[in-house]
Coordinates of C-alpha atoms in Angstrom, one line a residue:
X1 CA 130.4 102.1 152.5
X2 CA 132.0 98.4 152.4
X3 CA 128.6 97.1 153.4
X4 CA 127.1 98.7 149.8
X5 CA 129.4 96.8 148.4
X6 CA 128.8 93.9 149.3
X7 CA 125.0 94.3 148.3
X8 CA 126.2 94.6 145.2
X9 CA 128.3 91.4 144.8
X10 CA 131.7 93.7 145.1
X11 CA 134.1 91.5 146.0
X12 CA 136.5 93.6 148.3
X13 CA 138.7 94.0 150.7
X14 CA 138.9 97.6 151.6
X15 CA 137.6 100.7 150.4
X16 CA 141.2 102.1 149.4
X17 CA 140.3 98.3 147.0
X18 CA 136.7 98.9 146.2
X19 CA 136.8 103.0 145.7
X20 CA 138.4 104.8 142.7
X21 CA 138.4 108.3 141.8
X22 CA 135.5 109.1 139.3
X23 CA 138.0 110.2 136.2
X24 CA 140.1 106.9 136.3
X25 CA 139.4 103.6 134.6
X26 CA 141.8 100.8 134.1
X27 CA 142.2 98.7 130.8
X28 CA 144.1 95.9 131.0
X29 CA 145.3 94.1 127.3
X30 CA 146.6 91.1 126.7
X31 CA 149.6 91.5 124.2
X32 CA 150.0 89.0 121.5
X33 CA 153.6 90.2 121.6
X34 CA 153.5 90.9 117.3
X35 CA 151.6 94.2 116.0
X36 CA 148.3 93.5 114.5
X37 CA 145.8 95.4 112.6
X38 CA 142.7 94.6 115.1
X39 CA 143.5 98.2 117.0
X40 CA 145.0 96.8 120.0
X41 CA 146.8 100.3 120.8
X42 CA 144.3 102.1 123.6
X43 CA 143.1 105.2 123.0
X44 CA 144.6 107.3 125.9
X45 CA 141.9 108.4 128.9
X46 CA 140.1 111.1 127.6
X47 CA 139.7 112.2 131.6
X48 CA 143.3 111.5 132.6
X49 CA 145.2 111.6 129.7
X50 CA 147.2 108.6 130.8
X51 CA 147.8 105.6 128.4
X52 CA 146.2 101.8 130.4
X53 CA 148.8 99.8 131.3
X54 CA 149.3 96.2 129.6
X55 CA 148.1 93.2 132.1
X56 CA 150.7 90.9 133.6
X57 CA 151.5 88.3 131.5
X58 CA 149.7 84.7 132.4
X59 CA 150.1 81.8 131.5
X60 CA 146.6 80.4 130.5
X61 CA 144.3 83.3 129.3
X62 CA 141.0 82.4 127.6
X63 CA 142.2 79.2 129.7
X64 CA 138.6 76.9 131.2
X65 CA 136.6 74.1 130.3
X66 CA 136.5 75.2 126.9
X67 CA 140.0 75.1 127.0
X68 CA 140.4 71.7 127.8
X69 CA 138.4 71.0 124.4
X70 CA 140.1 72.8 122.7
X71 CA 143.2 71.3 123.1
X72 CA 142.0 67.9 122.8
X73 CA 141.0 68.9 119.3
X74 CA 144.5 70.9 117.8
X75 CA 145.6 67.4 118.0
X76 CA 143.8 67.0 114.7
X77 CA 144.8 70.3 113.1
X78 CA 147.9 71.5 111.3
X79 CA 148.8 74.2 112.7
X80 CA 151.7 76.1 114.1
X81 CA 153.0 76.4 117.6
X82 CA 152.8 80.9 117.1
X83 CA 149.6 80.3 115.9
X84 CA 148.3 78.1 118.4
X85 CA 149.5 80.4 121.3
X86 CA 147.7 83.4 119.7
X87 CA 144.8 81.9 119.0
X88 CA 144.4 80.5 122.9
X89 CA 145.0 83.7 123.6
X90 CA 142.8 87.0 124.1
X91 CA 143.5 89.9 121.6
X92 CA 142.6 92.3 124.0
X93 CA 140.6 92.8 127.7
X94 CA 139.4 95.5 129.0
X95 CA 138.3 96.6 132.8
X96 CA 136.7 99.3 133.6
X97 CA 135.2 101.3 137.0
X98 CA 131.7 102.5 136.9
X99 CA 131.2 104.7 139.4
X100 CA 127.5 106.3 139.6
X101 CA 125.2 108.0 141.9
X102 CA 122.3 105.8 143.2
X103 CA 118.7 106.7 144.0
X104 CA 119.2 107.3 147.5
X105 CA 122.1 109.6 146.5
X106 CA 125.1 107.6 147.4
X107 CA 128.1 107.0 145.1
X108 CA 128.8 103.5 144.0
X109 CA 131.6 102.0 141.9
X110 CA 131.5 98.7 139.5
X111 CA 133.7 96.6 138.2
X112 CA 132.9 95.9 134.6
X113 CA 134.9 93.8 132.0
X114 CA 135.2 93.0 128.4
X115 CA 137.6 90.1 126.4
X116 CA 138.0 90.5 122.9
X117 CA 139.4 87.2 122.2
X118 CA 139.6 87.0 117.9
X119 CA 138.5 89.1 115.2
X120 CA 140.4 87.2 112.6
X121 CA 136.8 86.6 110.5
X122 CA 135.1 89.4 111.8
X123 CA 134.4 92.0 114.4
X124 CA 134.5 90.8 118.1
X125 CA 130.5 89.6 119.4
X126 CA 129.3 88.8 122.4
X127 CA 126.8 89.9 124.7
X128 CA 127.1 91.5 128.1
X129 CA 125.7 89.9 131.4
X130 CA 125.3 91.3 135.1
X131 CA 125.8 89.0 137.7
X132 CA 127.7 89.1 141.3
X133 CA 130.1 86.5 140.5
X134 CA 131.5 88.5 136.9
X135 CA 135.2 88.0 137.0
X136 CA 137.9 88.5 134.1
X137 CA 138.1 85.1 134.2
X138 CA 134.9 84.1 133.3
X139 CA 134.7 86.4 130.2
X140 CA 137.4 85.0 128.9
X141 CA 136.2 81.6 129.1
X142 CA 133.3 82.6 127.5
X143 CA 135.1 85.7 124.8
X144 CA 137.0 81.9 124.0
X145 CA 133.8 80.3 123.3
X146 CA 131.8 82.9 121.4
X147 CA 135.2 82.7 119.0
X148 CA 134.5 79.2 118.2
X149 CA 130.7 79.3 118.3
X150 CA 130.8 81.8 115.3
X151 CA 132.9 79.6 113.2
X152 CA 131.0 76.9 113.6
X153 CA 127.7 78.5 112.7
X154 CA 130.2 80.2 110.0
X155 CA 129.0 83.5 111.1
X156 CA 131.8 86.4 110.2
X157 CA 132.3 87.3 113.0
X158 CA 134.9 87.1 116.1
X159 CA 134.5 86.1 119.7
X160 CA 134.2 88.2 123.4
X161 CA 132.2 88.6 125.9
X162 CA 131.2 91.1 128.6
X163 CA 129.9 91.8 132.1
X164 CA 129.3 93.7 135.2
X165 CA 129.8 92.5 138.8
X166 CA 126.6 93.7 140.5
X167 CA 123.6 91.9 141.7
X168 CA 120.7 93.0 138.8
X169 CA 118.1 92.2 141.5
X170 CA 119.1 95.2 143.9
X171 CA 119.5 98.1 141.4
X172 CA 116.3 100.2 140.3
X173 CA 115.9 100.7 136.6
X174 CA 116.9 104.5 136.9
X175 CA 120.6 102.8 138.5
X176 CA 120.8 99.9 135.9
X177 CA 120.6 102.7 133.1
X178 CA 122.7 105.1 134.6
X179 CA 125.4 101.9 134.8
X180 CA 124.5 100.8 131.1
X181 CA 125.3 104.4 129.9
X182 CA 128.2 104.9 131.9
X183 CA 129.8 101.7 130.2
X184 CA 129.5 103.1 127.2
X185 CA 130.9 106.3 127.7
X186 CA 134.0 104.5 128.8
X187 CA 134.2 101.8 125.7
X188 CA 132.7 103.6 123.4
X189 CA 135.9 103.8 121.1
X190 CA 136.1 100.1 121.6
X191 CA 133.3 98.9 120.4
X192 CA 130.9 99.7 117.1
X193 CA 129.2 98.4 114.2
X194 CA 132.7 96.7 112.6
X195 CA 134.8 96.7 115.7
X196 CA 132.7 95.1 118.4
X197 CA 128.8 94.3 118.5
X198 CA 127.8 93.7 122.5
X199 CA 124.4 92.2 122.8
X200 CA 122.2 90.4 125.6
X201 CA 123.2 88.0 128.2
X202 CA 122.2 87.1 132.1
X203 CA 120.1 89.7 133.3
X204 CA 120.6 91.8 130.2
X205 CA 117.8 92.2 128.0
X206 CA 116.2 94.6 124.9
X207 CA 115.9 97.5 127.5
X208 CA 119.6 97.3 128.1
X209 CA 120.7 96.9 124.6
X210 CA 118.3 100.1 123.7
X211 CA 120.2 102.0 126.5
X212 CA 123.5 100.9 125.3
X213 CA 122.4 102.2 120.8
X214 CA 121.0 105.7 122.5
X215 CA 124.4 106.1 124.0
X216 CA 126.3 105.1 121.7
X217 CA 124.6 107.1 118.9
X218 CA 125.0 110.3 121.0
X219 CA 129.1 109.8 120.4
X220 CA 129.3 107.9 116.7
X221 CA 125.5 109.4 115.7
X222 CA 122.9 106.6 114.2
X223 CA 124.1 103.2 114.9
X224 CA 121.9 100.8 115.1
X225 CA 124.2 98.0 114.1
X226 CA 126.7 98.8 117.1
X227 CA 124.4 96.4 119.3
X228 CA 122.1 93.0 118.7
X229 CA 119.1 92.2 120.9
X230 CA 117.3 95.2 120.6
X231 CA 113.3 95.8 121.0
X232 CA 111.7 94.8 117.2
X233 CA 110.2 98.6 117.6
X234 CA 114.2 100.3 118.1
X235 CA 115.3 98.7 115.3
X236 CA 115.9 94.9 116.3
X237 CA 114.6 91.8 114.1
X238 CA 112.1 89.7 114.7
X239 CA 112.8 86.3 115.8
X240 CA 115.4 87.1 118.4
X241 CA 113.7 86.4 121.5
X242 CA 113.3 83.0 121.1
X243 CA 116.2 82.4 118.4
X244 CA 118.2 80.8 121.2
X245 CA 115.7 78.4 122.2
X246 CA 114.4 77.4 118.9
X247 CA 118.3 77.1 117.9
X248 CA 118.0 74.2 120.4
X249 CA 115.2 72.6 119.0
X250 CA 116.6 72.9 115.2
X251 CA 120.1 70.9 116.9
X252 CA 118.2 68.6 118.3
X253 CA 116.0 68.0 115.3
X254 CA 119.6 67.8 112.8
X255 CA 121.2 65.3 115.4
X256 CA 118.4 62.9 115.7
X257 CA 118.4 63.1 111.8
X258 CA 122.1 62.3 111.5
X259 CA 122.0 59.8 114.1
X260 CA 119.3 58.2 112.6
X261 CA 117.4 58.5 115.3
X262 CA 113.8 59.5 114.0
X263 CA 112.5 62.7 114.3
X264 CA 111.2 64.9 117.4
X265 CA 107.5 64.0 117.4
X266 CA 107.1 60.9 120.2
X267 CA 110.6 61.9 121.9
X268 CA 110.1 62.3 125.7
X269 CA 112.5 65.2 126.7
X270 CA 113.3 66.6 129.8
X271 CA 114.7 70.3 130.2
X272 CA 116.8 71.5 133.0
X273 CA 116.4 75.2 133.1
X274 CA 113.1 77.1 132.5
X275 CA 114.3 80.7 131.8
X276 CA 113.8 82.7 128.1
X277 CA 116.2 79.4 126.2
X278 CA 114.5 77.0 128.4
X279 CA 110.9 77.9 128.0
X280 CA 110.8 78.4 124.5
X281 CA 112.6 75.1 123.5
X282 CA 109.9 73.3 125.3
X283 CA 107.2 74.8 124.0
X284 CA 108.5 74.2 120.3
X285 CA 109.5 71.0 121.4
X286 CA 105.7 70.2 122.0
X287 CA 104.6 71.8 119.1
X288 CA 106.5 69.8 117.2
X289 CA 104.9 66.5 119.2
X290 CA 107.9 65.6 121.5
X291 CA 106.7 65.4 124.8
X292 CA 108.1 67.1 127.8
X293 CA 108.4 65.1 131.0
X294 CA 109.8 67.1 133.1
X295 CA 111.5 70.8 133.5
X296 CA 113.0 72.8 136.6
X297 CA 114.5 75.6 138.1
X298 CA 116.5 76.7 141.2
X299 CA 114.0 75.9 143.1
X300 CA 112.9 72.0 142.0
X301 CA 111.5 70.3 139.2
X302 CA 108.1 69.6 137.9
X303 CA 107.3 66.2 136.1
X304 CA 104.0 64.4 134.0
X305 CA 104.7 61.1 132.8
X306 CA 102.1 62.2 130.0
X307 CA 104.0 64.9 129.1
X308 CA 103.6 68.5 130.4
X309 CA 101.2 71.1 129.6
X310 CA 103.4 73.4 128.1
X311 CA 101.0 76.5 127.1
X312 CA 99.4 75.7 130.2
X313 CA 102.3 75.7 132.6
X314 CA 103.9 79.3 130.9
X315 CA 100.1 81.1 131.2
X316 CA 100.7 79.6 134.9
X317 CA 103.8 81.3 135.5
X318 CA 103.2 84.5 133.9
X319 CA 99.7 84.9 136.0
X320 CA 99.7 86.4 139.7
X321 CA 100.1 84.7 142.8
X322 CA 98.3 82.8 144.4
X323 CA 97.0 82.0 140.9
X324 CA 100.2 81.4 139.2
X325 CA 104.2 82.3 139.2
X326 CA 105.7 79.7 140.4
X327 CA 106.8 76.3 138.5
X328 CA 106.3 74.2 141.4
X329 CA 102.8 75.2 142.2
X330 CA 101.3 74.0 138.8
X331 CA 98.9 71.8 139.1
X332 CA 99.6 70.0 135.7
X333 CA 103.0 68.0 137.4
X334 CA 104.0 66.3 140.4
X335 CA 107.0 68.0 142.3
X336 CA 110.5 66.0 141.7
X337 CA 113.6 66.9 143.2
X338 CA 116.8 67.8 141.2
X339 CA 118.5 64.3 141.8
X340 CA 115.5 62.2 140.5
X341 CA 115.0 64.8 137.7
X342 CA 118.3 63.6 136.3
X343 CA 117.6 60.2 136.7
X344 CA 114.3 60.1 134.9
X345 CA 114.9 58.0 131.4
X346 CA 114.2 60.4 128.6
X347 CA 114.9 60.9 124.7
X348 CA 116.9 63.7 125.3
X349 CA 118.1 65.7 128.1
X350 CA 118.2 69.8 127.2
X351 CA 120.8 71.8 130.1
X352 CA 119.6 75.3 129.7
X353 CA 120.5 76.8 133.3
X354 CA 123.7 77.6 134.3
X355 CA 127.8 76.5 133.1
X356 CA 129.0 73.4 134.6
X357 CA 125.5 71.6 135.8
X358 CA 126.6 68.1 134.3
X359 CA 129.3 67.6 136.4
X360 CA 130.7 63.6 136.9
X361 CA 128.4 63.1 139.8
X362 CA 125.0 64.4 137.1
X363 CA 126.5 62.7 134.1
X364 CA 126.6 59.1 136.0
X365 CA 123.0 59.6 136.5
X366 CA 121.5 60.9 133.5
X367 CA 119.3 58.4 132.0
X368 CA 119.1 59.6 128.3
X369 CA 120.4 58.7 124.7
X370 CA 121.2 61.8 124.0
X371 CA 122.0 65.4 125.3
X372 CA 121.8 68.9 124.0
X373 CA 123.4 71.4 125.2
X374 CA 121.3 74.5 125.3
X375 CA 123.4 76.8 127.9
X376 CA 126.6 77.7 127.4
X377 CA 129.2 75.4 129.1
X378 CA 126.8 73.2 130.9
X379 CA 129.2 70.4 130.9
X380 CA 132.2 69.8 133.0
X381 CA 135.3 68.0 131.6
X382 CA 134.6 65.2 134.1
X383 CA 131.2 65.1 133.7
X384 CA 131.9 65.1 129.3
X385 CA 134.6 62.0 129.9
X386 CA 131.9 60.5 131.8
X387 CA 129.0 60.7 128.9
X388 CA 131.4 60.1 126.3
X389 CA 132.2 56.0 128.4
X390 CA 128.3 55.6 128.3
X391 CA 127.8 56.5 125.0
X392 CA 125.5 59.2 125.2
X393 CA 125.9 61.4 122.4
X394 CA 126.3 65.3 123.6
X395 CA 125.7 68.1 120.9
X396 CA 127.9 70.8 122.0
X397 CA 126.8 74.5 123.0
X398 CA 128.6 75.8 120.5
X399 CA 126.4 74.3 117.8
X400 CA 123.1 73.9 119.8
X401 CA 122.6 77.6 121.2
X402 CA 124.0 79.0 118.1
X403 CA 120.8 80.0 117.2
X404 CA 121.1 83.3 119.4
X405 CA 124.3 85.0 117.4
X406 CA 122.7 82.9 114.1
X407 CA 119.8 85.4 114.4
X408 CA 121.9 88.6 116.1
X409 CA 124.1 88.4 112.6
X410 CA 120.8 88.6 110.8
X411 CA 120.1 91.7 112.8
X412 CA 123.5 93.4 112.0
X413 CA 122.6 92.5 108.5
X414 CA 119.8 94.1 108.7
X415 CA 120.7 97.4 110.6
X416 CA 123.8 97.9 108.2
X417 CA 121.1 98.1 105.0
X418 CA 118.4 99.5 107.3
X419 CA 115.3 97.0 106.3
X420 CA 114.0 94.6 108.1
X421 CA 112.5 90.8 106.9
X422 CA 109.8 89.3 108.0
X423 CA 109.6 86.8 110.7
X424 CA 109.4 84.4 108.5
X425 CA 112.1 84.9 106.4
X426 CA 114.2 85.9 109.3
X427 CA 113.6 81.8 110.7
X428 CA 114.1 80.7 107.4
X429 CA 117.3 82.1 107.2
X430 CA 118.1 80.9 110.7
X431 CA 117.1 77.1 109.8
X432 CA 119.7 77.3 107.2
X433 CA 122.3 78.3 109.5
X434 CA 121.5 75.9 111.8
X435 CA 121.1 72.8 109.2
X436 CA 124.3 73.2 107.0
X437 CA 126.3 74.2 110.7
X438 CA 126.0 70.0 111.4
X439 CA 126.9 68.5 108.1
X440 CA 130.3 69.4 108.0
X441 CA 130.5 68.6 111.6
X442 CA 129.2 65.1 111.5
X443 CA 131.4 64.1 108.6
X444 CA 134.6 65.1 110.7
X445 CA 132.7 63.1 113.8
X446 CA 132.6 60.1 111.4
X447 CA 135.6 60.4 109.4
X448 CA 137.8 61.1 112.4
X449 CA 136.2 58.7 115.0
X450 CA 136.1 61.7 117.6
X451 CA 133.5 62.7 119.9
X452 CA 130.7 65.4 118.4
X453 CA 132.4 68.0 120.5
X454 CA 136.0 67.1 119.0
X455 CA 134.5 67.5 115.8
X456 CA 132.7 70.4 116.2
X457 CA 136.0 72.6 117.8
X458 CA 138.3 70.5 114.9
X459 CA 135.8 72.3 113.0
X460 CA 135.8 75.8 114.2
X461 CA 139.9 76.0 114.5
X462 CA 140.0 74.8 110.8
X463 CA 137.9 77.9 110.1
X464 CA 139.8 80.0 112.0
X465 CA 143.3 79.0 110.9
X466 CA 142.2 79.4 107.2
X467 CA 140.9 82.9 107.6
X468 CA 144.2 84.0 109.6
X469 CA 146.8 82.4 107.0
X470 CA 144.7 84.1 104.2
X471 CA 145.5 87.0 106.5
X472 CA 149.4 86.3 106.5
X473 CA 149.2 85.2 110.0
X474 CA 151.0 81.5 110.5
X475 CA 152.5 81.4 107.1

């Protein structure tokens, strides 16, 4: 049985560890020590009838990269020490055990989690990912993030973030459903249209969200706004598929406008990361006549000194082998390694893979003016230190993939009055998000002399701590 769990990225010890009894679940929350009116108090286990127990106190939750940031910027807001402390930490977090039968007719558990970090300007958002290294940890990283990212974009709504530890490669579609559904059942009274909207992440796409409204409208009935990211045909909006790549493009295009720096067309650009954010940045980029150099995966990089094909090289991957699916077998670029992608002199340099690729080691070799961060948390605190000595300006992730929750609000919107806009209106709406998002941003980068990613968390707390003293929270 332990070897089953370790197919599925279950990271355990024993079976007495790994194996729970199918009734129980565990939710752990972090107390902010003062009654709220967010509905922290738990629901008791409709199976056991037994109330979760609060997690152990610690000392850093929510703590991370992000954290780091963050603290660099409450040095340049007013705020209270109370305040401070309960806004670095998460309102609530929540772990669950899905146990489910697979398709050979064994019984599996997994570990799932959810960090509602802030709901002081509006219900919790954040989308749920499945991956084999999901930890508690992580989500609240991230649940941290997704807080600030709102109020930056000045989106009503609060920050959290979800997962499940499994490996989304080994699990049928029958399994993945049966796992989606499950999570609902046991978060369902945590989570709705105006307490908390889940939508996609890693490995998590439409077909999961559509799992997670069917569910969910069995318990609360229809509820379309309980979940973003949804197929345009089950109620979702159009635009959202690539909102998160063109959110990157529309950054890029407001930062080379502040900086004075021209516009997109004639900008050589290189992408790290060729994925949904990835792809759909660099073929907008092109549209728009930048010219892509170069762009990679796991697996290496592809370059053209001309600029790449872009149309060409995404009818490439989506054909079959021998005739296409793989970046590195185009025939429109030369194969590159990883080390002299970085390297290359470009524009701009676009991280849209994974957290933490532009670590001190990257960030000495990056040959760019600027860099955009299309991924969430691409950038380690070394690595950041390291860009900010060279001068290279870095538009932080949570302004440049804002586009993503700047188009899943428009979704809510929509779902609460049940229409739907057109495509166009539904970018033109997102455009306007994105543009005014910077202004205020760049006049605290210039009035303050602080890096863009100072400004932009200086920002986001400022919106925050208003909301939550309007509240009565801080005095």
């Amino acid at each position: 049985m332990l070897g089953a769990f370790a197919r599925f990225g279950l990271r355990a010890k024993s079976s007495a560890q790994c194996i729970t009894s199918f009734s129980s679940f565990t939710a752990r929350w972090q107390s902010t020590k003062r009654e709220t009116c967010f509905g922290d108090i738990f629901d008791s286990d409709p199976l056991t009838g037994k109330q979760p127990q609060p997690a152990p106190s610690q000392n850093t939750p929510g703590g991370g990269d992000d954290n780091v940031y963050l603290q660099e910027a409450l040095q340049h807001v007013d705020i209270d020490a109370a305040l401070e402390q309960f806004l670095l930490r998460p309102q609530r977090e929540i772990h669950v055990e899905l146990v489910i039968t697979m398709d050979n007719g064994e019984v599996e558990s997994f570990n799932a989690y959810r960090v509602q970090h802030n709901n002081f300007r509006g219900p919790y958002k954040g989308g749920y990912r499945l991956a084999p290294d999901v930890d508690m940890q992580e989500m609240r990283r991230l649940a941290s993030l997704m807080t600030w990212k709102t109020s930056v974009m000045n989106i009503p709504f609060g920050g959290a973030k979800g997962g499940i530890c499994c490996e989304p490669k080994l699990l049928s579609q029958r399994e993945l459903e049966r796992l989606t559904r499950k999570l609902v059942q046991h978060t369902r009274t945590m989570m709705g249209p105006y307490i908390d909207i889940p939508g996609p992440e890693i490995s998590a796409g439409s077909r999961m969200m559509s799992w997670l409204f069917d569910e969910y409208s069995k318990y609360k009935r229809f509820s379309p706004a309980c979940v973003t990211g949804k197929p345009v045909d089950l109620h979702g909006s159009h635009g959202r598929e690539y909102a998160t790549g063109r959110g990157a493009v529309l950054a890029t295009r407001e930062l080379l406008l502040h900086a004075h720096a021209g516009k997109i067309a004639h900008k050589d650009f290189i992408i790290q990361g060729f994925g949904n954010v990835g792809a759909w940045a660099a073929e907008m980029l092109h549209v728009r006549g930048g010219r892509v150099l170069c762009v990679s995966d796991r697996d290496g990089a592809i370059h053209n000194e001309q600029g790449l094909d872009i149309h060409a090289l995404r009818r490439h991957l989506n054909a079959v082998p021998p005739f296409g699916g793989s970046l590195l077998s185009f025939p429109g670029g030369t194969k590159i390694s990883h080390d002299e992608m970085f390297s290359m002199p470009c524009d701009v340099f676009i991280p849209a893979a994974t957290s933490n690729a532009i670590n001190e080691t990257v960030a000495k070799q990056l040959n760019c003016n600027f860099v955009v961060e299309a991924a969430n948390g691409p950038t380690t605190p070394a690595g950041d230190a390291v860009l900010r000595d060279r001068g290279i300006i870095v538009c932080p992730d949570i302004y440049a993939s804002g586009g993503g929750v700047a188009v899943s609000w428009l979704e809510w919107v929509q779902n609460l009055q049940n229409f739907r806009w057109e495509e166009e209106e539904v970018n033109r709406k997102m455009d306007r998000l994105m543009t005014d998002a910077l202004d205020p941003v760049w006049k605290l980068h210039e009035q303050k002399h602080v890096p863009l990613r100072t400004a932009a968390f200086v920002y986001a707390l400022e919106n925050v701590i208003k909301v939550a003293k309007a509240r009565g929270y801080g005095g």
